[in-house]
Amino acid sequence: MTSEALENLLHEERHFEPSAEFAAQANGTAALYDAAAADRLAFWDTQARELISWDAPWSEVLDWTNAPFAQWFVDGTLNVAYNCVDRHVEAGYGDQVAIYWEGEPEGESRAITYADLQAEVNQAAHALESLGVRHGDRVAIYLPMIPEAAVAMLACARIGAVHSVVFGGFSSEALRSRIEDAEASVVITSDGGYRRGKASALKPAVDDALDAGAESVRHVLVVRRTGQDVAWVEGRDLWWHEVVGQQSTEHTYTAHDSEHPLFILYTSGTTGKPKGIKHTTGGYLTQCAYTHRNVFDLKPDTDVYWCTADVGWVTGHSYIVYGPLANRATQVMYEGTPDTPHKGRLWEIVQKYGVTIFYTAPTLIRTMMKWGADIPAGYDLSSLRLLGSVGEPINPEAWMWYREHVGHNSCPIVDTWWQTETGAIMISPLPGVTSTKPGSAQRPLPGISADVVDDLAQSVPDGGGGYLVLTEPWPAMLRTIWGDDQRFVETYWSRFEGLYFAGDGAKKDEDGDIWLLGRVDDVMNVSGHRISTTEVESALVSHPIVAEAAVVGASDEMTGQGIVAFVILRGDAHEGADTVKELRDHVAKEIGPIAKPRQIMIVAELPKTRSGKIMRRLLRDVAENREVGDVTTLADSSVMDLIKTGLSGDGD
Ligand code: PRX
């Protein structure tokens, strides 16, 4: 973002007061802020009691004596699947639809009630047990957006197995490394799924991953979704419908410790190796339920909620599976892409189900803006009463467009800031209470403490900028990085003593509202997906013709950031007509299509300091077509001229 754009952004003067009508019925109230401010731990104690069913009470809300290793609701026990499914059936809501699933091919849909979900989760829990999966074992889930993804996650939670969902768009290589890091014993996948109008395959990536390693895996459970042919390893591979379908629909759960791991979810950090973010049970579920109820104002008897994320990301974990189901929501789950078979597909689904709450990412909103307002105008969106945004900063124009063309100028918009690591929403307006501002996530939620600090960890005054930190532990916080406590401490708790360093730059405006300004580390945000520059660099240098690579995130109107790579070829390699394409495909193979560089520039040199550090700042100037900044610290200041004049090989 240019400093001029930033200035404009921070002088945002539009405010939208909640309507009296909305405020009168809102779950969130100003009293929540007061209660949390008066006694934060008592506040969380109340949330945990009111929103979650426990089998045994806790002896202490928070044990922070071994900081930064937290324990929440110490000694409490509960079962997450019971909370998300069974208790609703017991309370008489078995016939309420939990999931309206919409396949990408039009006309393929399923309505799954809470009673159906209970039967399927129980069967899947038995199936996992029959495959030898025990409490604490890890199960990798590599599925498209089909209901079995939620069923598989809940079945793991029910028996105390730890799931590790890997986004279906990741490559076999990425899957292999994640399976190996978690030592998963079972992989749940499908033959494929529907994307962009055709059946794409998933099972081959699992086969490749297991051929290349991942030796801990004993079984692969395969959901039949598309009916395409799949290669089969007898004894290892099993059809979901055969193994799960024959099990009893009754299953007796056991309660798990509040700090029992619920899942691992890998995310990109500053080094090439993704981090397995570990989340546990009681605190995570409490904050998911609390935020889902108050930020989305969920009324389980009347709302139809829809979060467009994929279950492969944390948003899908917390706001498709755990938060909404704990709160007995009726929700929509959609398998496919927004423009298949036409660009009005999402609005058609909103109209079909009468969606009332809609949660999506700024990149999708900007894409919709590009497609034109006449598309949403062609559908009846009057059922919508609240809109949400997540994943990256939302620019005020996109926010205003969302409000006007989707939210008929009356829906409150909640811009929710959080991370894989935080587990649940941390900073967001509270609808019905907060006067919203386009582009700002505004305030930490009641019970959450955040600040913006300078290099010396001093809180900046209103109007100042610096780094976003979280100043108190919170229930859904990550507990560690799987298998690497030291990296956990170093990454998040070492930059500023006693504070959680989020990795985001932020500003406080004159009202003290927080504006998120993007990552300050080597993590890029491409269409709301987190990808590290080092990860893409490692993928590039693993190609035999590449000698060196430097990757930067360049600002991109549509995707937030785009990946731009500068590559030096090996001395004996020659740039051919297809070199750039080959390298882009190689990155897709190593990581996944989401990490394909937008542009690859083949260069003879990279700008380095005298100590050999690549100056990414200068490369970003080139990638963003800006005047190149200060080059005085370069070992060889002519390098930048060389790069600029010798550029070749734009991406397709
Ligand atoms: O940079 C912030 C950005 O996304 C990062 C977290 O990415 P991930 O762990 O993949 O989780 C995404 C979904 C929760 C953050 O460090 N980010 C997320 N939400 C916002 C945001 N940036 C600005 N505004 C947001 N609302």
XYZ file of C-alpha atoms and ligand atoms in Angstrom:
678
model
C 0.000 0.000 0.000
C 1.364 3.452 -0.836
C 1.644 5.946 1.983
C -0.918 8.142 0.236
C -3.417 5.274 0.126
C -2.680 4.651 3.771
C -3.317 8.275 4.663
C -6.657 8.214 2.855
C -7.523 5.012 4.550
C -6.847 6.398 7.963
C -9.005 9.400 7.354
C -12.032 7.296 6.743
C -14.914 9.340 7.995
C -17.819 7.152 7.088
C -19.431 5.525 10.101
C -22.427 3.280 10.140
C -24.382 3.190 13.350
C -26.227 -0.040 14.051
C -29.921 0.327 13.347
C -32.150 0.465 16.395
C -33.946 -2.560 15.029
C -30.780 -4.625 14.788
C -29.457 -3.457 18.137
C -32.700 -4.355 19.870
C -32.391 -8.000 18.919
C -28.587 -8.419 18.906
C -26.864 -11.144 20.916
C -23.897 -8.857 21.534
C -24.349 -5.981 23.956
C -22.147 -3.245 25.365
C -22.449 -5.039 28.705
C -20.174 -7.778 27.378
C -17.305 -5.292 27.135
C -17.949 -4.136 30.668
C -18.122 -7.648 32.075
C -14.907 -8.699 30.354
C -13.110 -5.528 31.423
C -14.204 -6.003 35.030
C -12.903 -9.576 35.263
C -11.593 -11.244 32.138
C -11.268 -14.740 33.541
C -14.680 -14.639 35.193
C -16.034 -13.533 31.823
C -14.552 -16.590 30.075
C -15.728 -18.791 32.902
C -19.274 -17.613 32.199
C -18.949 -18.132 28.434
C -17.644 -21.668 28.925
C -20.502 -22.541 31.271
C -23.231 -20.992 29.184
C -22.229 -22.106 25.713
C -20.633 -25.513 26.215
C -21.689 -28.755 27.929
C -18.989 -30.184 30.163
C -18.710 -33.648 31.664
C -16.489 -32.483 34.499
C -15.984 -28.910 35.683
C -12.651 -27.127 35.695
C -10.608 -26.338 38.748
C -9.106 -23.182 37.262
C -10.061 -21.032 34.253
C -6.486 -20.365 33.146
C -3.138 -21.707 34.218
C -0.516 -19.348 32.814
C 2.250 -20.216 35.245
C 4.222 -21.919 32.508
C 3.752 -19.094 29.987
C 3.599 -19.057 27.031
C 2.234 -22.586 27.403
C -1.357 -22.045 28.463
C -3.934 -24.334 29.961
C -7.555 -23.275 29.865
C -10.344 -24.767 31.928
C -7.884 -26.963 33.752
C -9.154 -30.478 34.578
C -12.460 -29.844 32.792
C -13.614 -32.622 30.466
C -15.950 -32.542 27.492
C -16.632 -34.085 24.121
C -16.611 -31.732 21.144
C -18.762 -33.988 18.936
C -21.347 -34.284 21.700
C -21.409 -30.497 21.922
C -21.704 -30.000 18.176
C -24.245 -32.721 17.455
C -25.716 -35.003 20.125
C -26.824 -32.391 22.601
C -28.915 -30.679 19.944
C -30.630 -33.963 19.115
C -31.199 -34.621 22.821
C -32.762 -31.185 23.137
C -35.310 -32.048 20.448
C -33.665 -30.492 17.380
C -32.866 -33.723 15.541
C -35.005 -32.664 12.581
C -33.356 -29.276 12.211
C -31.125 -29.054 9.156
C -27.483 -28.756 10.160
C -26.032 -28.604 6.657
C -27.610 -27.702 3.348
C -24.952 -29.054 1.083
C -24.843 -27.771 -2.455
C -22.706 -29.664 -4.965
C -21.093 -27.760 -7.779
C -23.088 -29.560 -10.488
C -26.457 -27.843 -10.273
C -29.246 -29.902 -8.796
C -26.983 -31.956 -6.573
C -27.823 -31.099 -3.016
C -28.363 -32.733 0.347
C -30.101 -31.542 3.484
C -28.477 -33.140 6.519
C -30.333 -32.852 9.796
C -28.687 -32.937 13.195
C -30.067 -36.485 13.616
C -28.495 -37.504 10.270
C -25.239 -35.920 11.311
C -25.303 -37.763 14.610
C -25.803 -41.111 12.876
C -22.996 -40.449 10.384
C -20.521 -39.153 12.930
C -21.193 -42.174 15.130
C -20.669 -44.549 12.234
C -17.469 -42.808 11.226
C -16.243 -42.907 14.839
C -16.771 -46.665 14.898
C -15.082 -46.997 11.530
C -11.975 -45.161 12.724
C -11.876 -47.305 15.838
C -12.212 -50.429 13.698
C -9.122 -49.266 11.804
C -7.212 -49.093 15.045
C -7.335 -45.328 15.532
C -7.025 -44.541 19.220
C -7.200 -41.508 21.488
C -4.365 -39.163 20.539
C -3.624 -40.796 17.152
C -3.435 -38.479 14.155
C -5.723 -38.691 11.142
C -5.038 -36.706 7.965
C -8.113 -35.438 6.115
C -7.686 -34.478 2.464
C -11.146 -33.898 1.082
C -13.116 -31.519 -1.114
C -16.017 -29.507 0.301
C -18.353 -32.389 0.945
C -20.259 -33.152 4.166
C -17.961 -36.083 4.884
C -15.233 -33.533 5.657
C -17.226 -32.254 8.635
C -18.280 -35.790 9.561
C -14.666 -36.988 9.524
C -13.497 -34.090 11.692
C -16.274 -34.663 14.218
C -15.656 -38.415 14.260
C -12.014 -37.751 15.165
C -13.084 -35.301 17.852
C -15.523 -37.846 19.222
C -12.888 -40.514 19.798
C -10.125 -38.105 20.737
C -8.097 -38.604 17.562
C -6.278 -35.490 16.387
C -7.207 -34.416 12.870
C -4.902 -32.705 10.471
C -6.925 -31.350 7.584
C -4.860 -30.641 4.486
C -6.464 -28.306 1.943
C -7.461 -30.304 -1.153
C -5.594 -27.807 -3.353
C -2.238 -28.715 -1.835
C 0.072 -30.981 -3.813
C 1.046 -34.551 -2.975
C 4.394 -33.210 -1.791
C 2.749 -30.819 0.656
C 0.446 -33.608 1.798
C 3.355 -35.985 2.330
C 5.316 -33.565 4.476
C 2.251 -32.807 6.605
C 1.428 -36.495 7.087
C 5.028 -37.177 8.059
C 5.273 -34.314 10.493
C 2.101 -35.434 12.299
C 2.783 -39.166 11.810
C -0.807 -39.788 10.781
C -1.933 -43.404 10.691
C -5.018 -42.931 8.519
C -5.771 -40.629 5.590
C -9.362 -39.799 4.698
C -9.761 -38.677 1.103
C -12.109 -39.015 -1.865
C -11.841 -40.115 -5.455
C -12.209 -36.439 -6.339
C -14.540 -33.473 -6.303
C -16.132 -30.998 -8.675
C -14.262 -27.794 -9.457
C -14.890 -25.422 -12.337
C -17.380 -27.681 -14.020
C -15.412 -30.863 -14.032
C -14.464 -33.751 -11.800
C -10.941 -33.321 -10.501
C -9.039 -36.179 -8.885
C -7.708 -36.276 -5.321
C -6.801 -39.899 -4.663
C -3.738 -39.899 -6.995
C -2.115 -37.216 -4.846
C -2.550 -39.432 -1.789
C -1.067 -42.384 -3.684
C 1.915 -40.260 -4.723
C 2.397 -38.972 -1.188
C 2.391 -42.500 0.200
C 4.701 -43.771 -2.545
C 7.173 -41.044 -1.671
C 7.110 -41.644 2.084
C 4.522 -41.078 4.800
C 5.211 -44.521 6.157
C 3.099 -44.061 9.262
C -0.082 -44.452 7.203
C -1.810 -47.821 7.553
C -5.113 -47.091 5.846
C -6.657 -44.758 3.320
C -10.382 -44.270 3.613
C -11.842 -43.100 0.301
C -15.179 -41.315 -0.075
C -16.826 -41.908 -3.437
C -17.822 -38.506 -4.726
C -17.300 -38.404 -8.490
C -17.288 -42.102 -9.401
C -14.062 -41.776 -11.400
C -11.652 -44.707 -11.562
C -9.052 -44.835 -8.842
C -5.925 -46.917 -8.397
C -6.287 -49.223 -5.402
C -3.849 -50.737 -2.938
C -5.515 -53.835 -1.523
C -5.485 -53.994 2.245
C -4.506 -50.329 2.590
C -7.322 -48.595 0.725
C -10.921 -48.876 1.869
C -14.139 -47.312 0.618
C -15.762 -44.994 3.114
C -19.270 -46.182 2.231
C -18.283 -49.792 2.837
C -16.440 -49.297 6.096
C -18.485 -46.457 7.565
C -21.829 -47.538 6.119
C -21.885 -50.863 7.921
C -21.263 -49.459 11.402
C -23.788 -48.911 14.140
C -25.334 -45.464 14.307
C -25.078 -45.569 18.096
C -21.769 -44.693 19.705
C -20.982 -43.982 23.331
C -18.576 -41.100 23.671
C -15.954 -40.558 26.295
C -15.135 -37.113 27.613
C -11.693 -35.712 26.842
C -9.509 -33.404 28.840
C -9.957 -29.725 28.108
C -6.325 -29.596 26.953
C -6.482 -32.727 24.820
C -5.365 -31.828 21.272
C -8.318 -31.436 18.922
C -6.423 -30.713 15.734
C -3.250 -29.692 14.003
C -3.450 -27.285 11.103
C -0.392 -26.409 9.076
C 0.268 -22.834 8.126
C 3.107 -20.935 6.519
C 5.690 -19.121 8.541
C 8.859 -17.305 7.694
C 10.860 -20.445 7.028
C 10.190 -22.994 4.325
C 8.755 -25.605 6.662
C 5.057 -25.130 7.466
C 4.161 -25.028 11.132
C 1.719 -27.512 12.628
C -0.460 -25.263 14.741
C -1.803 -27.249 17.669
C -5.251 -26.488 19.041
C -6.858 -28.119 22.032
C -10.394 -28.811 23.122
C -12.168 -26.769 25.812
C -10.840 -23.266 25.267
C -10.989 -23.582 21.501
C -14.619 -24.688 21.452
C -15.607 -22.017 23.971
C -14.151 -19.168 21.935
C -15.485 -20.547 18.636
C -18.987 -20.760 20.053
C -18.772 -17.365 21.771
C -17.466 -15.509 18.724
C -19.813 -17.267 16.343
C -22.787 -16.379 18.493
C -21.891 -12.742 19.072
C -19.990 -11.669 15.965
C -22.497 -13.296 13.615
C -25.464 -12.681 15.905
C -26.620 -16.235 15.302
C -30.245 -17.068 16.056
C -30.310 -20.854 15.665
C -34.070 -21.095 15.168
C -34.300 -18.714 12.253
C -30.914 -18.007 10.685
C -29.364 -19.669 7.669
C -25.646 -19.094 7.937
C -23.086 -19.467 5.168
C -19.311 -19.261 5.381
C -17.732 -19.673 1.943
C -14.323 -20.831 3.220
C -12.885 -24.274 2.593
C -12.627 -26.655 5.548
C -8.938 -26.954 4.670
C -8.324 -23.541 6.267
C -8.842 -22.422 9.829
C -11.931 -20.421 8.850
C -13.561 -23.667 7.782
C -12.564 -25.365 11.028
C -13.865 -22.663 13.341
C -16.734 -21.171 11.331
C -18.070 -24.078 9.286
C -17.534 -26.944 11.674
C -16.974 -26.113 15.335
C -18.522 -22.689 16.035
C -21.733 -23.033 14.002
C -22.414 -26.633 14.970
C -21.764 -25.957 18.670
C -24.370 -23.188 18.344
C -26.894 -25.391 16.489
C -26.741 -23.327 13.331
C -28.386 -24.283 10.066
C -25.769 -23.624 7.448
C -24.974 -23.876 3.769
C -21.880 -25.713 2.560
C -20.916 -25.320 -1.094
C -18.556 -27.588 -2.968
C -17.507 -25.525 -5.939
C -16.264 -22.268 -7.381
C -18.255 -19.011 -7.406
C -18.477 -18.775 -11.180
C -19.614 -22.290 -12.008
C -21.723 -22.673 -14.017
C -22.301 -18.889 -13.967
C -21.154 -15.819 -12.075
C -24.352 -15.535 -10.068
C -23.979 -18.944 -8.452
C -23.374 -17.718 -4.909
C -26.329 -15.330 -5.029
C -28.499 -18.049 -6.470
C -27.616 -20.171 -3.434
C -28.328 -17.273 -1.060
C -31.724 -16.898 -2.714
C -32.452 -20.632 -2.742
C -31.858 -21.146 0.978
C -32.760 -17.694 2.231
C -29.265 -17.186 3.650
C -29.300 -14.584 6.424
C -25.622 -14.432 7.455
C -22.855 -14.488 4.850
C -19.125 -14.688 5.635
C -16.520 -14.441 2.888
C -13.125 -13.007 1.910
C -12.234 -9.597 0.442
C -10.691 -11.217 -2.626
C -14.081 -12.692 -3.508
C -15.790 -9.351 -2.960
C -13.292 -7.640 -5.277
C -13.853 -10.318 -7.893
C -17.596 -9.746 -7.618
C -17.011 -6.004 -8.027
C -15.137 -6.707 -11.233
C -17.947 -8.905 -12.523
C -20.408 -6.084 -11.924
C -23.233 -5.112 -9.600
C -25.876 -6.260 -12.059
C -25.059 -9.871 -11.137
C -26.108 -9.740 -7.468
C -28.920 -7.395 -8.529
C -30.403 -10.282 -10.482
C -31.176 -12.251 -7.302
C -33.304 -11.792 -4.246
C -30.813 -11.130 -1.475
C -33.335 -9.605 0.907
C -32.906 -12.474 3.378
C -29.378 -11.292 4.228
C -29.109 -9.447 7.540
C -25.391 -9.606 8.385
C -22.182 -9.789 6.334
C -18.692 -10.796 7.361
C -15.200 -10.520 5.912
C -11.992 -12.358 6.773
C -8.516 -13.240 5.592
C -6.925 -9.954 4.573
C -7.486 -6.246 4.917
C -10.686 -5.206 3.160
C -10.252 -1.978 1.230
C -12.966 0.611 1.929
C -14.247 0.522 -1.684
C -14.827 -3.216 -1.471
C -16.443 -2.787 1.933
C -18.835 -0.147 0.536
C -19.631 -2.261 -2.506
C -20.380 -5.246 -0.275
C -22.652 -3.122 1.866
C -24.516 -1.618 -1.057
C -24.789 -4.427 -3.572
C -24.968 -7.448 -1.306
C -26.143 -5.994 1.981
C -28.809 -3.630 0.576
C -27.280 -0.787 2.605
C -28.603 -2.165 5.837
C -26.614 -5.237 6.869
C -23.939 -4.648 9.475
C -20.514 -5.738 8.191
C -18.110 -7.470 10.525
C -14.482 -7.301 9.387
C -12.947 -10.063 11.479
C -9.219 -10.227 12.161
C -7.726 -13.454 13.393
C -5.256 -16.186 12.378
C -4.769 -19.941 12.247
C -2.850 -19.441 15.477
C -5.548 -17.500 17.291
C -8.099 -20.226 16.509
C -11.039 -17.848 16.583
C -11.963 -14.227 15.875
C -10.045 -11.680 17.954
C -10.720 -8.215 16.536
C -14.067 -7.333 15.028
C -17.001 -5.008 15.386
C -19.795 -6.362 17.541
C -22.939 -6.029 15.419
C -25.661 -4.074 17.089
C -23.111 -2.317 19.296
C -20.230 -1.022 17.187
C -20.556 1.858 14.800
C -18.708 0.326 11.841
C -16.038 1.920 9.655
C -15.203 0.679 6.148
C -11.776 -0.960 6.202
C -11.145 -1.253 9.921
C -11.547 -4.355 12.074
C -11.755 -1.846 14.936
C -11.653 -3.316 18.460
C -10.668 -6.517 20.225
C -13.758 -8.474 21.182
C -14.823 -8.544 24.833
C -12.414 -10.907 26.605
C -9.593 -10.252 24.111
C -6.700 -7.863 24.671
C -4.746 -6.472 21.735
C -2.543 -3.462 21.166
C -0.336 -1.795 18.582
C 3.257 -1.340 19.745
C 6.459 0.185 18.411
C 9.853 -1.506 18.066
C 10.424 -1.147 21.787
C 7.110 -2.804 22.696
C 5.613 0.543 23.756
C 1.940 1.020 23.047
C 1.602 3.620 20.283
C -0.740 6.580 20.816
C -3.900 6.968 18.749
C -2.872 7.940 15.252
C 0.330 5.881 15.505
C 1.450 2.717 13.763
C 3.482 -0.355 14.595
C 2.979 -4.053 15.219
C -0.146 -5.833 16.308
C 0.290 -7.761 19.553
C -2.040 -9.709 21.801
C -1.408 -8.765 25.371
C -3.268 -11.474 27.298
C -3.732 -15.191 26.640
C -7.076 -16.182 25.100
C -8.973 -19.507 25.215
C -8.583 -20.566 21.545
C -4.894 -19.684 21.354
C -2.522 -22.163 19.780
C -0.835 -24.219 22.458
C 2.374 -24.853 20.560
C 3.787 -25.833 17.181
C 3.423 -29.585 16.810
C 6.683 -31.153 17.910
C 8.526 -27.858 18.184
C 7.991 -25.931 21.414
C 11.111 -23.919 20.805
C 9.919 -22.619 17.460
C 6.593 -21.735 19.110
C 8.364 -19.605 21.705
C 10.725 -18.044 19.190
C 8.124 -17.246 16.555
C 5.409 -15.722 18.671
C 6.737 -14.855 22.115
C 10.297 -13.648 21.657
C 9.956 -10.478 19.630
C 8.323 -8.598 22.515
C 8.661 -9.852 26.050
C 5.391 -11.249 27.364
C 3.404 -10.308 24.243
C 2.134 -12.449 21.383
C 3.576 -11.124 18.124
C 1.013 -11.639 15.358
C 3.267 -10.743 12.420
C 0.882 -8.020 11.210
C 1.497 -4.320 10.883
C -1.289 -2.156 12.291
C -2.318 1.421 13.020
C -4.577 3.002 15.544
C -6.704 5.816 14.171
C -7.768 8.896 16.065
C -10.625 7.010 17.690
C -8.296 4.222 18.787
C -9.718 1.821 16.194
C -7.298 -0.738 14.774
C -6.497 -0.950 11.065
C -4.647 -4.035 9.884
C -2.018 -3.260 7.287
C -0.714 -6.666 6.188
C 2.161 -8.892 7.219
C 5.469 -7.485 8.368
C 7.327 -10.767 7.922
C 8.098 -12.933 4.915
C 4.569 -14.261 4.706
C 2.481 -13.311 1.666
C -1.297 -13.143 1.592
C -2.608 -14.196 -1.804
C -6.395 -14.238 -2.049
C -6.466 -14.701 1.716
C -4.102 -17.689 1.529
C -0.971 -17.580 3.589
C 2.166 -18.508 1.675
C 5.724 -17.864 2.752
C 8.283 -16.378 0.386
C 10.827 -18.953 1.587
C 8.477 -21.830 0.811
C 8.171 -20.695 -2.812
C 11.909 -19.992 -3.026
C 12.665 -23.530 -1.779
C 10.266 -24.961 -4.350
C 11.987 -22.993 -7.126
C 15.528 -23.940 -6.172
C 14.507 -27.597 -6.001
C 14.183 -27.411 -9.800
C 17.407 -28.587 -11.453
C 17.854 -25.518 -13.660
C 17.510 -22.961 -10.867
C 20.573 -21.653 -9.082
C 18.960 -19.023 -6.887
C 15.537 -17.532 -6.320
C 14.057 -14.587 -4.473
C 10.336 -14.205 -4.018
C 8.309 -11.163 -3.041
C 4.620 -10.420 -2.538
C 3.675 -7.532 -4.827
C 0.411 -5.711 -4.206
C -2.334 -6.879 -6.505
C -5.700 -5.215 -6.927
C -7.626 -8.426 -7.056
C -5.767 -10.924 -4.876
C -4.290 -8.537 -2.286
C -0.803 -9.740 -3.083
C 0.618 -11.628 -6.036
C 3.706 -13.826 -5.976
C 6.599 -12.475 -8.017
C 9.767 -14.532 -8.325
C 13.232 -13.498 -9.463
C 15.228 -16.471 -10.609
C 18.860 -16.997 -11.573
C 19.359 -20.031 -13.775
C 22.327 -22.353 -13.414
C 25.286 -21.538 -15.630
C 24.666 -24.449 -17.966
C 20.911 -23.914 -18.226
C 19.389 -21.874 -21.006
C 16.188 -19.996 -20.895
C 13.777 -21.584 -23.322
C 10.354 -20.477 -24.493
C 8.753 -22.699 -21.857
C 11.103 -22.092 -18.946
C 8.811 -19.768 -17.048
C 5.834 -22.072 -17.493
C 7.891 -25.043 -16.409
C 8.972 -23.253 -13.242
C 5.453 -22.134 -12.411
C 4.198 -25.691 -12.857
C 7.024 -26.945 -10.708
C 5.932 -24.689 -7.842
C 2.363 -25.958 -8.245
C 3.641 -29.504 -8.043
C 5.765 -28.823 -4.971
C 3.234 -26.774 -3.008
C -0.060 -26.467 -4.867
C -1.621 -24.279 -7.566
C -2.298 -21.466 -5.049
C 1.457 -20.899 -4.769
C 2.110 -20.502 -8.516
C 3.979 -17.231 -9.014
C 2.007 -14.598 -10.906
C 5.224 -13.633 -12.579
C 8.698 -15.112 -12.834
C 11.535 -12.892 -13.946
C 14.728 -14.547 -15.030
C 17.620 -12.358 -14.015
C 21.394 -12.490 -14.036
C 21.895 -11.119 -10.532
C 19.990 -10.503 -7.320
C 20.440 -7.390 -5.202
C 22.384 -8.313 -2.079
C 23.860 -6.471 0.833
C 27.556 -6.795 1.575
C 26.704 -9.556 4.033
C 24.894 -11.465 1.296
C 21.293 -10.789 2.341
C 18.847 -10.423 -0.538
C 17.199 -6.993 -0.499
C 13.595 -7.913 -1.114
C 12.499 -4.321 -0.650
C 14.183 -3.414 -3.926
C 12.732 -6.404 -5.724
C 9.287 -5.398 -4.487
C 9.868 -1.956 -6.036
C 10.556 -3.633 -9.361
C 7.617 -6.013 -9.022
C 5.280 -3.117 -8.282
C 6.706 -0.969 -11.087
C 7.954 1.649 -8.695
C 11.013 3.784 -8.739
C 13.671 1.632 -7.066
C 14.473 2.887 -3.551
C 17.752 3.450 -1.768
C 20.466 1.172 -3.163
C 23.384 2.422 -1.123
C 23.657 -0.702 1.018
C 23.968 -2.968 -2.011
C 27.261 -4.762 -2.500
C 27.049 -3.861 -6.175
C 24.745 -0.954 -6.907
C 24.635 -1.632 -10.647
C 22.671 -4.835 -10.060
C 19.327 -3.089 -10.013
C 19.984 -1.475 -13.402
C 20.893 -4.875 -14.737
C 17.673 -6.362 -13.432
C 15.495 -3.596 -14.765
C 16.972 -3.592 -18.223
C 17.362 -7.332 -18.534
C 13.891 -8.369 -17.452
C 12.363 -11.131 -19.455
C 9.937 -13.968 -19.165
C 6.698 -12.577 -17.761
C 4.273 -15.111 -16.388
C 1.223 -16.096 -18.372
O -2.313 -10.905 7.968
C -3.486 -11.273 8.657
C -4.529 -11.732 7.665
O -4.392 -13.132 7.579
C -3.362 -13.594 8.471
C -3.755 -14.921 9.050
O -3.864 -15.858 8.021
P -4.415 -17.308 8.314
O -3.700 -17.887 9.468
O -4.371 -18.049 7.035
O -5.910 -17.092 8.748
C -6.798 -16.476 7.858
C -8.213 -16.554 8.381
C -8.406 -16.240 9.800
C -3.255 -12.503 9.497
O -1.997 -12.532 10.136
N -5.896 -11.390 8.077
C -6.855 -12.233 8.492
N -8.000 -11.568 8.703
C -7.769 -10.265 8.438
C -6.420 -10.155 8.048
N -5.872 -8.963 7.738
C -6.656 -7.883 7.804
N -7.953 -7.911 8.158
C -8.555 -9.077 8.481
N -9.840 -9.091 8.802
